[in-house]
Coordinates of N, CA and C in Angstrom, one line a residue:
X412 N 29.7 -4.2 -12.0 CA 29.0 -5.4 -12.5 C 27.5 -5.4 -12.1
X413 N 27.0 -4.3 -12.0 CA 25.6 -4.2 -11.6 C 24.8 -3.5 -12.7
X414 N 23.7 -4.1 -13.3 CA 23.0 -3.6 -14.4 C 22.3 -2.3 -14.1
X415 N 22.1 -1.9 -12.8 CA 21.4 -0.7 -12.5 C 22.3 0.5 -12.4
X416 N 23.6 0.3 -12.5 CA 24.5 1.4 -12.4 C 24.4 2.3 -13.6
X417 N 24.3 1.7 -14.8 CA 23.9 2.4 -16.0 C 24.7 3.6 -16.3
X418 N 26.0 3.6 -16.5 CA 26.7 4.8 -16.8 C 26.3 5.4 -18.1
X419 N 26.4 6.7 -18.3 CA 26.0 7.4 -19.5 C 27.0 7.3 -20.6
X420 N 26.7 7.8 -21.8 CA 27.7 7.8 -22.9 C 28.8 8.7 -22.5
X421 N 29.9 8.6 -23.3 CA 31.1 9.4 -23.0 C 30.8 10.9 -23.1
X422 N 31.5 11.7 -22.2 CA 31.3 13.1 -22.2 C 32.3 13.7 -21.2
X423 N 32.2 15.0 -21.1 CA 33.1 15.8 -20.1 C 32.8 15.3 -18.7
X424 N 33.8 15.0 -18.0 CA 33.6 14.4 -16.6 C 34.8 14.7 -15.7
X425 N 34.6 14.5 -14.5 CA 35.7 14.6 -13.5 C 35.6 13.5 -12.4
X426 N 36.7 13.1 -11.8 CA 36.6 12.1 -10.7 C 37.6 12.5 -9.6
X427 N 37.2 12.2 -8.4 CA 38.0 12.5 -7.2 C 38.2 11.2 -6.5
X428 N 39.4 10.8 -6.1 CA 39.6 9.5 -5.4 C 40.5 9.8 -4.2
X429 N 40.0 9.4 -3.0 CA 40.8 9.5 -1.8 C 41.1 8.1 -1.3
X430 N 42.3 7.7 -1.4 CA 42.7 6.3 -1.1 C 44.0 6.4 -0.3
X431 N 44.0 6.4 1.0 CA 45.2 6.4 1.8 C 45.9 5.0 1.9
X432 N 45.4 4.1 1.1 CA 46.0 2.7 1.1 C 45.8 2.0 2.5
X433 N 44.7 2.4 3.1 CA 44.4 1.8 4.4 C 43.1 0.9 4.3
X434 N 42.3 0.9 5.4 CA 41.1 0.1 5.3 C 40.0 0.6 4.5
X435 N 40.0 1.9 4.1 CA 38.9 2.4 3.3 C 39.4 3.4 2.2
X436 N 38.5 3.7 1.3 CA 38.8 4.6 0.2 C 37.4 5.2 -0.2
X437 N 37.5 6.5 -0.7 CA 36.3 7.2 -1.2 C 36.5 7.6 -2.6
X438 N 35.5 7.5 -3.4 CA 35.5 7.8 -4.8 C 34.3 8.6 -5.2
X439 N 34.4 9.6 -6.0 CA 33.3 10.4 -6.5 C 33.6 10.8 -7.9
X440 N 32.5 10.8 -8.8 CA 32.7 11.2 -10.1 C 31.4 11.9 -10.6
X441 N 31.6 12.8 -11.6 CA 30.4 13.5 -12.1 C 30.7 13.7 -13.6
X442 N 29.6 13.7 -14.4 CA 29.7 13.9 -15.8 C 28.4 14.6 -16.3
X443 N 28.7 15.6 -17.2 CA 27.6 16.3 -17.8 C 27.0 15.4 -18.9
X444 N 25.6 15.3 -18.9 CA 24.9 14.5 -19.9 C 24.1 15.4 -20.7
X445 N 24.0 15.2 -22.0 CA 23.2 16.1 -22.9 C 21.8 16.0 -22.5
X446 N 21.1 17.1 -22.8 CA 19.7 17.3 -22.5 C 18.9 16.4 -23.5
X447 N 17.7 16.0 -23.0 CA 16.8 15.4 -23.9 C 15.3 15.8 -23.5
X448 N 14.4 15.2 -24.2 CA 13.0 15.7 -24.0 C 12.5 15.3 -22.7
X449 N 13.1 14.4 -22.0 CA 12.6 13.9 -20.7 C 13.4 14.6 -19.5
X450 N 14.3 15.5 -19.9 CA 15.1 16.2 -18.9 C 14.5 17.6 -18.6
X451 N 14.4 18.0 -17.4 CA 13.8 19.3 -17.1 C 14.8 20.4 -17.2
X452 N 16.1 20.0 -17.2 CA 17.1 21.0 -17.3 C 17.5 21.3 -18.7
X453 N 17.3 22.5 -19.2 CA 17.5 22.7 -20.7 C 19.0 22.5 -21.1
X454 N 19.9 22.8 -20.2 CA 21.3 22.7 -20.6 C 21.9 21.3 -20.3
X455 N 21.0 20.3 -20.0 CA 21.5 19.0 -19.7 C 21.4 18.7 -18.3
X456 N 21.9 17.5 -17.9 CA 21.9 17.2 -16.5 C 23.3 16.6 -16.1
X457 N 23.4 16.4 -14.8 CA 24.7 16.0 -14.2 C 24.6 14.6 -13.7
X458 N 25.2 13.6 -14.3 CA 25.3 12.3 -13.8 C 26.4 12.2 -12.7
X459 N 26.1 11.7 -11.6 CA 27.1 11.6 -10.5 C 27.0 10.3 -9.8
X460 N 28.2 9.8 -9.3 CA 28.2 8.6 -8.6 C 29.3 8.7 -7.5
X461 N 29.0 8.0 -6.3 CA 29.9 8.0 -5.2 C 30.1 6.6 -4.7
X462 N 31.3 6.2 -4.2 CA 31.5 4.9 -3.7 C 32.3 4.9 -2.4
X463 N 32.0 4.1 -1.4 CA 32.8 3.9 -0.2 C 33.3 2.5 -0.3
X464 N 34.6 2.4 -0.2 CA 35.3 1.1 -0.4 C 35.9 0.7 1.0
X465 N 35.5 -0.4 1.5 CA 36.0 -0.9 2.8 C 36.8 -2.2 2.6
X466 N 38.0 -2.2 3.1 CA 38.8 -3.4 3.1 C 38.8 -4.0 4.5
X467 N 38.3 -5.2 4.6 CA 38.1 -5.7 6.0 C 38.3 -7.2 6.0
X468 N 38.5 -7.7 7.2 CA 38.6 -9.1 7.5 C 37.6 -9.5 8.6
X469 N 36.3 -9.9 8.2 CA 35.3 -10.1 9.3 C 35.7 -11.1 10.3
X470 N 36.4 -12.2 10.0 CA 36.9 -13.1 10.9 C 38.4 -13.3 10.8
X471 N 39.0 -13.6 11.9 CA 40.5 -13.6 11.9 C 41.1 -14.7 11.0
X472 N 40.3 -15.8 10.8 CA 40.8 -16.9 9.9 C 40.6 -16.6 8.5
X473 N 39.8 -15.5 8.1 CA 39.6 -15.2 6.7 C 40.7 -14.3 6.2
X474 N 40.8 -14.1 4.9 CA 41.7 -13.1 4.3 C 40.9 -11.8 4.1
X475 N 41.6 -10.8 3.7 CA 41.0 -9.5 3.5 C 40.0 -9.5 2.4
X476 N 38.8 -8.8 2.6 CA 37.8 -8.8 1.6 C 37.5 -7.3 1.2
X477 N 36.8 -7.2 0.1 CA 36.5 -5.8 -0.4 C 35.0 -5.7 -0.3
X478 N 34.5 -4.6 0.3 CA 33.1 -4.3 0.5 C 32.9 -2.9 0.0
X479 N 32.0 -2.8 -1.0 CA 31.7 -1.5 -1.6 C 30.3 -1.1 -1.5
X480 N 30.0 0.2 -1.2 CA 28.7 0.8 -1.1 C 28.7 2.0 -2.1
X481 N 27.7 2.0 -3.0 CA 27.7 3.0 -4.0 C 26.3 3.6 -4.2
X482 N 26.3 4.8 -4.7 CA 25.0 5.5 -5.0 C 25.2 6.3 -6.2
X483 N 24.2 6.4 -7.1 CA 24.4 7.3 -8.3 C 23.1 8.0 -8.5
X484 N 23.2 9.2 -9.2 CA 22.1 10.0 -9.5 C 22.2 10.3 -11.0
X485 N 21.1 10.2 -11.7 CA 21.1 10.6 -13.2 C 20.9 12.0 -13.4
X486 N 20.8 12.9 -12.4 CA 20.8 14.3 -12.6 C 19.8 15.1 -11.9
X487 N 18.7 14.5 -11.5 CA 17.6 15.2 -10.8 C 17.5 14.6 -9.4
X488 N 18.4 15.1 -8.5 CA 18.5 14.5 -7.2 C 17.3 14.8 -6.3
X489 N 16.4 15.7 -6.7 CA 15.2 16.0 -5.9 C 14.1 15.0 -6.1
X490 N 14.4 14.0 -7.0 CA 13.4 13.0 -7.4 C 13.9 11.7 -7.1
X491 N 13.3 10.9 -6.2 CA 13.9 9.7 -5.7 C 14.0 8.6 -6.8
X492 N 13.1 8.7 -7.9 CA 13.2 7.7 -8.9 C 14.5 7.9 -9.8
X493 N 15.3 8.9 -9.5 CA 16.5 9.1 -10.3 C 17.7 8.6 -9.5
X494 N 17.5 8.0 -8.3 CA 18.5 7.6 -7.4 C 18.6 6.0 -7.5
X495 N 19.8 5.5 -7.7 CA 20.1 4.1 -7.6 C 21.2 3.8 -6.6
X496 N 21.1 2.7 -5.9 CA 22.1 2.4 -4.9 C 22.4 0.9 -5.0
X497 N 23.5 0.5 -4.4 CA 23.9 -0.9 -4.4 C 25.1 -1.2 -3.5
X498 N 25.3 -2.4 -3.3 CA 26.4 -2.9 -2.5 C 27.1 -4.1 -3.2
X499 N 28.3 -4.3 -2.9 CA 29.0 -5.5 -3.5 C 30.1 -5.9 -2.5
X500 N 30.4 -7.2 -2.5 CA 31.4 -7.7 -1.7 C 32.2 -8.8 -2.4
X501 N 33.5 -8.9 -2.2 CA 34.3 -10.0 -2.6 C 35.1 -10.4 -1.4
X502 N 34.9 -11.6 -1.0 CA 35.6 -12.1 0.2 C 36.3 -13.5 0.0
X503 N 37.6 -13.5 0.3 CA 38.3 -14.8 0.2 C 38.3 -15.4 1.6
X504 N 37.8 -16.6 1.6 CA 37.7 -17.3 2.9 C 39.0 -18.0 3.2
X505 N 39.6 -18.7 2.2 CA 40.9 -19.3 2.4 C 41.7 -18.9 1.2
X506 N 42.9 -19.5 1.1 CA 43.8 -19.1 -0.1 C 43.2 -19.5 -1.4
X507 N 42.3 -20.5 -1.4 CA 41.8 -21.1 -2.6 C 40.3 -20.9 -2.8
X508 N 39.5 -20.5 -1.8 CA 38.1 -20.4 -1.9 C 37.6 -18.9 -1.6
X509 N 36.8 -18.4 -2.5 CA 36.3 -17.0 -2.3 C 34.8 -17.0 -2.7
X510 N 34.1 -16.0 -2.2 CA 32.7 -15.8 -2.6 C 32.4 -14.3 -2.9
X511 N 31.4 -14.0 -3.6 CA 31.0 -12.7 -3.9 C 29.5 -12.5 -3.8
X512 N 29.1 -11.2 -3.7 CA 27.7 -10.9 -3.7 C 27.5 -9.5 -4.3
X513 N 26.4 -9.3 -5.0 CA 26.0 -8.0 -5.5 C 24.6 -7.7 -5.3
X514 N 24.2 -6.4 -5.0 CA 22.8 -6.1 -4.9 C 22.7 -4.6 -5.4
X515 N 21.6 -4.4 -6.1 CA 21.3 -3.0 -6.6 C 19.8 -2.8 -6.7
X516 N 19.4 -1.6 -6.5 CA 18.0 -1.3 -6.5 C 17.8 0.1 -7.1
X517 N 16.6 0.3 -7.8 CA 16.3 1.6 -8.3 C 14.8 1.7 -8.4
X518 N 14.3 3.0 -8.3 CA 12.9 3.2 -8.4 C 12.6 4.0 -9.7
X519 N 11.8 3.4 -10.6 CA 11.5 4.0 -11.9 C 10.0 4.2 -12.0
X520 N 9.7 5.4 -12.3 CA 8.2 5.7 -12.4 C 7.7 5.1 -13.7
X521 N 6.4 4.7 -13.7 CA 5.7 4.3 -14.8 C 5.2 5.5 -15.6
X522 N 6.0 6.0 -16.5 CA 5.7 7.3 -17.1 C 4.4 7.2 -18.0
X523 N 4.1 6.0 -18.5 CA 3.0 5.8 -19.4 C 1.7 5.5 -18.6
X524 N 1.8 5.4 -17.3 CA 0.6 5.1 -16.4 C 0.4 6.2 -15.5
X525 N -0.8 6.9 -15.6 CA -1.1 8.0 -14.8 C -2.2 7.7 -13.8
X526 N -2.1 8.4 -12.6 CA -3.2 8.3 -11.7 C -4.4 9.2 -12.0
X527 N -5.4 9.4 -11.1 CA -6.5 10.2 -11.4 C -6.1 11.7 -11.5
X528 N -5.0 12.1 -10.9 CA -4.5 13.4 -10.9 C -3.5 13.7 -12.0
X529 N -3.3 12.7 -12.9 CA -2.4 12.9 -14.0 C -1.0 12.8 -13.7
X530 N -0.6 12.2 -12.5 CA 0.8 12.0 -12.1 C 1.2 10.6 -12.4
X531 N 2.5 10.4 -12.7 CA 3.0 9.0 -13.0 C 2.8 8.1 -11.8
X532 N 2.5 6.9 -12.1 CA 2.3 5.9 -11.0 C 3.7 5.1 -10.8
X533 N 4.0 4.9 -9.5 CA 5.2 4.2 -9.2 C 4.9 2.8 -8.9
X534 N 5.7 1.8 -9.3 CA 5.5 0.4 -8.9 C 5.4 0.3 -7.4
X535 N 4.8 -0.8 -6.9 CA 4.7 -1.0 -5.5 C 6.0 -1.4 -4.9
X536 N 6.9 -1.9 -5.7 CA 8.2 -2.3 -5.3 C 9.3 -1.8 -6.3
X537 N 10.5 -1.5 -5.8 CA 11.5 -1.0 -6.7 C 12.1 -2.1 -7.6
X538 N 12.7 -1.7 -8.7 CA 13.4 -2.7 -9.5 C 14.6 -3.2 -8.7
X539 N 15.0 -4.5 -8.9 CA 16.0 -5.0 -8.1 C 16.9 -6.0 -8.8
X540 N 18.2 -6.1 -8.5 CA 19.1 -7.1 -9.0 C 20.0 -7.6 -8.0
X541 N 20.2 -8.9 -7.9 CA 21.2 -9.4 -7.0 C 21.9 -10.6 -7.6
X542 N 23.1 -10.9 -7.2 CA 23.8 -12.1 -7.6 C 24.8 -12.6 -6.5
X543 N 25.0 -13.9 -6.4 CA 25.9 -14.5 -5.5 C 26.6 -15.6 -6.2
X544 N 27.8 -15.9 -5.7 CA 28.6 -17.0 -6.3 C 29.8 -17.3 -5.5
X545 N 30.6 -18.3 -5.9 CA 31.8 -18.6 -5.3 C 32.8 -19.1 -6.4
X546 N 34.1 -19.1 -6.0 CA 35.2 -19.5 -6.9 C 36.2 -20.3 -6.2
X547 N 36.7 -21.3 -6.8 CA 37.7 -22.2 -6.2 C 38.9 -22.2 -7.1
X548 N 40.1 -22.0 -6.5 CA 41.3 -22.0 -7.3 C 42.2 -23.2 -6.8
X549 N 43.0 -23.7 -7.8 CA 43.9 -24.8 -7.4 C 44.9 -24.4 -6.5
X550 N 45.7 -25.4 -5.9 CA 45.7 -26.8 -6.4 C 44.7 -27.7 -5.8
X551 N 43.9 -27.2 -4.8 CA 42.9 -28.1 -4.1 C 41.6 -28.0 -4.9
X552 N 41.0 -29.2 -5.0 CA 39.6 -29.3 -5.6 C 39.6 -28.9 -7.1
X553 N 40.7 -29.1 -7.8 CA 40.7 -28.8 -9.2 C 41.4 -30.0 -9.9
X554 N 41.2 -30.0 -11.2 CA 41.8 -31.1 -12.0 C 43.3 -30.9 -12.2
X555 N 43.7 -29.6 -12.5 CA 45.1 -29.3 -12.6 C 45.4 -28.2 -11.5
X556 N 46.6 -28.1 -11.1 CA 47.0 -27.2 -10.0 C 46.6 -25.7 -10.2
X557 N 46.6 -25.3 -11.4 CA 46.4 -23.8 -11.7 C 45.0 -23.6 -12.3
X558 N 44.1 -24.6 -12.3 CA 42.8 -24.4 -12.8 C 41.9 -23.6 -11.8
X559 N 40.8 -23.0 -12.3 CA 39.8 -22.3 -11.5 C 38.4 -22.7 -11.9
X560 N 37.5 -22.9 -11.0 CA 36.1 -23.1 -11.3 C 35.2 -22.4 -10.3
X561 N 34.0 -22.2 -10.7 CA 33.0 -21.5 -9.9 C 31.6 -21.6 -10.3
X562 N 30.7 -21.1 -9.5 CA 29.3 -21.1 -9.8 C 28.7 -19.8 -9.3
X563 N 27.6 -19.4 -10.0 CA 27.0 -18.1 -9.6 C 25.5 -18.2 -9.9
X564 N 24.7 -17.4 -9.2 CA 23.3 -17.3 -9.4 C 22.9 -15.8 -9.4
X565 N 22.1 -15.3 -10.4 CA 21.7 -13.9 -10.4 C 20.2 -13.8 -10.7
X566 N 19.6 -12.8 -10.2 CA 18.2 -12.6 -10.4 C 17.9 -11.1 -10.6
X567 N 17.1 -10.7 -11.6 CA 16.7 -9.4 -11.9 C 15.2 -9.3 -11.8
X568 N 14.6 -8.4 -11.1 CA 13.2 -8.2 -11.0 C 12.8 -6.8 -11.5
X569 N 12.2 -6.7 -12.6 CA 11.8 -5.4 -13.2 C 10.3 -5.2 -13.0
X570 N 9.9 -4.2 -12.3 CA 8.5 -4.0 -12.0 C 7.9 -2.7 -12.7
X571 N 8.8 -1.9 -13.2 CA 8.3 -0.7 -13.9 C 8.0 -0.9 -15.4
X572 N 7.1 -0.2 -15.9 CA 6.7 -0.3 -17.3 C 8.0 0.0 -18.2
X573 N 8.7 1.0 -17.9 CA 9.9 1.4 -18.7 C 10.9 0.3 -18.7
X574 N 11.1 -0.3 -17.5 CA 12.1 -1.3 -17.3 C 11.7 -2.6 -18.1
X575 N 10.4 -2.9 -18.1 CA 9.9 -4.0 -18.8 C 10.1 -3.8 -20.3
X576 N 9.8 -2.6 -20.8 CA 10.0 -2.4 -22.2 C 11.4 -2.5 -22.6
X577 N 12.3 -2.0 -21.7 CA 13.8 -2.1 -22.0 C 14.2 -3.6 -22.1
X578 N 13.7 -4.5 -21.2 CA 14.1 -5.9 -21.3 C 13.5 -6.6 -22.4
X579 N 12.2 -6.3 -22.8 CA 11.5 -7.1 -23.8 C 11.2 -6.4 -25.1
X580 N 11.8 -5.2 -25.3 CA 11.6 -4.5 -26.5 C 10.1 -4.3 -26.8
X581 N 9.3 -3.9 -25.8 CA 7.9 -3.6 -26.1 C 7.0 -4.6 -25.6
X582 N 7.4 -5.8 -25.2 CA 6.6 -6.9 -24.8 C 6.4 -6.8 -23.3
X583 N 5.6 -7.7 -22.7 CA 5.4 -7.7 -21.3 C 6.7 -8.1 -20.5
X584 N 6.9 -7.5 -19.4 CA 8.1 -7.7 -18.6 C 8.0 -8.9 -17.7
X585 N 9.1 -9.6 -17.5 CA 9.1 -10.7 -16.6 C 10.4 -10.6 -15.8
X586 N 10.4 -11.4 -14.6 CA 11.6 -11.5 -13.9 C 12.5 -12.4 -14.6
X587 N 13.8 -12.4 -14.2 CA 14.8 -13.2 -14.9 C 15.8 -13.8 -13.9
X588 N 16.0 -15.1 -14.0 CA 17.0 -15.8 -13.1 C 18.0 -16.5 -14.0
X589 N 19.2 -16.6 -13.5 CA 20.3 -17.2 -14.3 C 21.2 -18.0 -13.3
X590 N 21.6 -19.2 -13.7 CA 22.6 -19.9 -13.0 C 23.7 -20.3 -14.0
X591 N 25.0 -20.1 -13.5 CA 26.1 -20.3 -14.4 C 27.2 -21.1 -13.6
X592 N 27.8 -22.0 -14.3 CA 29.0 -22.8 -13.8 C 30.1 -22.8 -14.9
X593 N 31.3 -22.6 -14.5 CA 32.4 -22.6 -15.4 C 33.6 -23.3 -14.8
X594 N 34.5 -23.7 -15.7 CA 35.8 -24.3 -15.3 C 36.9 -23.8 -16.3
X595 N 37.8 -23.0 -15.7 CA 38.9 -22.4 -16.4 C 40.1 -23.3 -16.4
X596 N 40.5 -23.8 -17.5 CA 41.6 -24.7 -17.7 C 42.9 -23.9 -18.0
X597 N 43.9 -24.0 -17.2 CA 45.2 -23.4 -17.5 C 46.0 -24.1 -18.5
X598 N 46.4 -23.4 -19.6 CA 47.2 -24.0 -20.6 C 48.6 -23.4 -20.6
X599 N 48.6 -22.1 -20.8 CA 49.9 -21.3 -20.6 C 49.6 -20.1 -19.9
X600 N 50.6 -19.2 -19.6 CA 50.3 -17.9 -19.0 C 49.4 -17.0 -19.7
X601 N 49.4 -17.2 -21.0 CA 48.5 -16.3 -21.9 C 47.4 -17.1 -22.6
X602 N 47.2 -18.3 -22.2 CA 46.2 -19.1 -22.9 C 45.4 -20.0 -21.9
X603 N 44.1 -19.8 -22.0 CA 43.2 -20.6 -21.1 C 42.0 -21.1 -21.9
X604 N 41.4 -22.1 -21.5 CA 40.1 -22.6 -22.0 C 39.1 -22.6 -20.9
X605 N 37.9 -22.1 -21.2 CA 36.9 -22.0 -20.1 C 35.5 -22.5 -20.6
X606 N 35.3 -23.8 -20.6 CA 33.9 -24.2 -20.8 C 33.0 -23.8 -19.7
X607 N 31.7 -23.5 -20.1 CA 30.7 -23.1 -19.1 C 29.3 -23.5 -19.5
X608 N 28.4 -23.5 -18.6 CA 27.0 -23.8 -18.9 C 26.2 -22.7 -18.2
X609 N 25.1 -22.4 -18.8 CA 24.1 -21.4 -18.2 C 22.7 -21.9 -18.3
X610 N 21.9 -21.6 -17.3 CA 20.5 -21.9 -17.3 C 19.7 -20.6 -17.0
X611 N 18.8 -20.3 -17.9 CA 18.1 -19.0 -17.9 C 16.6 -19.3 -17.7
X612 N 15.9 -18.6 -16.8 CA 14.5 -18.9 -16.6 C 13.8 -17.5 -16.5
X613 N 12.5 -17.5 -16.8 CA 11.6 -16.4 -16.7 C 12.0 -15.2 -17.6
X614 N 12.6 -15.5 -18.7 CA 13.0 -14.4 -19.5 C 12.2 -14.3 -20.8
X615 N 11.3 -13.4 -20.9 CA 10.5 -13.3 -22.2 C 11.4 -12.9 -23.3
X616 N 12.4 -12.1 -23.1 CA 13.3 -11.7 -24.1 C 14.0 -12.9 -24.7
X617 N 14.4 -13.9 -23.9 CA 15.1 -15.1 -24.3 C 14.1 -15.9 -25.1
X618 N 12.9 -16.0 -24.7 CA 11.9 -16.8 -25.4 C 11.6 -16.2 -26.8
X619 N 11.5 -14.9 -26.8 CA 11.3 -14.2 -28.1 C 12.4 -14.4 -29.1
X620 N 13.7 -14.4 -28.5 CA 14.8 -14.7 -29.4 C 14.8 -16.1 -29.9
X621 N 14.5 -17.0 -29.0 CA 14.4 -18.4 -29.5 C 13.4 -18.7 -30.5
X622 N 12.3 -17.9 -30.5 CA 11.2 -18.1 -31.4 C 11.6 -17.6 -32.8
X623 N 12.6 -16.7 -32.8 CA 13.0 -16.2 -34.1 C 14.0 -17.0 -34.8
X624 N 14.7 -17.9 -34.0 CA 15.8 -18.8 -34.6 C 15.2 -19.9 -35.4

């Protein structure tokens, strides 16, 4: 659930998972990606990702939580701007209340901006995304015993020229914040209704879309 993970298109790949069903697990995957004009390797490049999964209970009164640490490379590991990393956690405090958090970061060079020596300029800070939220399940604090509701906040900060162009389709880049609240109403085992509201701020892309409507 992290926008910076950015998996490639489908292709030949392999994955290795070590999970002894204990407090931790390890995962690794690799995929060959077709070459393009921005790739130094003629035969393509190797997209790879690794994850360390920890199952833990930080406090004895809490239930078990899931804590994940991941890193991925788009193929050129000798260049830091091709490395992305992140963490995520899902922790249930009680039987009915849980919270989550996500964080991801990447360094993207400004390929269209060169210094006096003709080398790409890097932003002063890396691109970043994080989100936090909580969820409440019935029967407590809900309208019906099997209902679920929650709230979340997310923010993305894009500082590179390429990232800004991706977000705004050629326009100036801006940071983006979003708040969401939802209420999931249980109807049957296979039917639910989920009204929700969202508030979006600092999004040039959203403003451009609204201007076209």
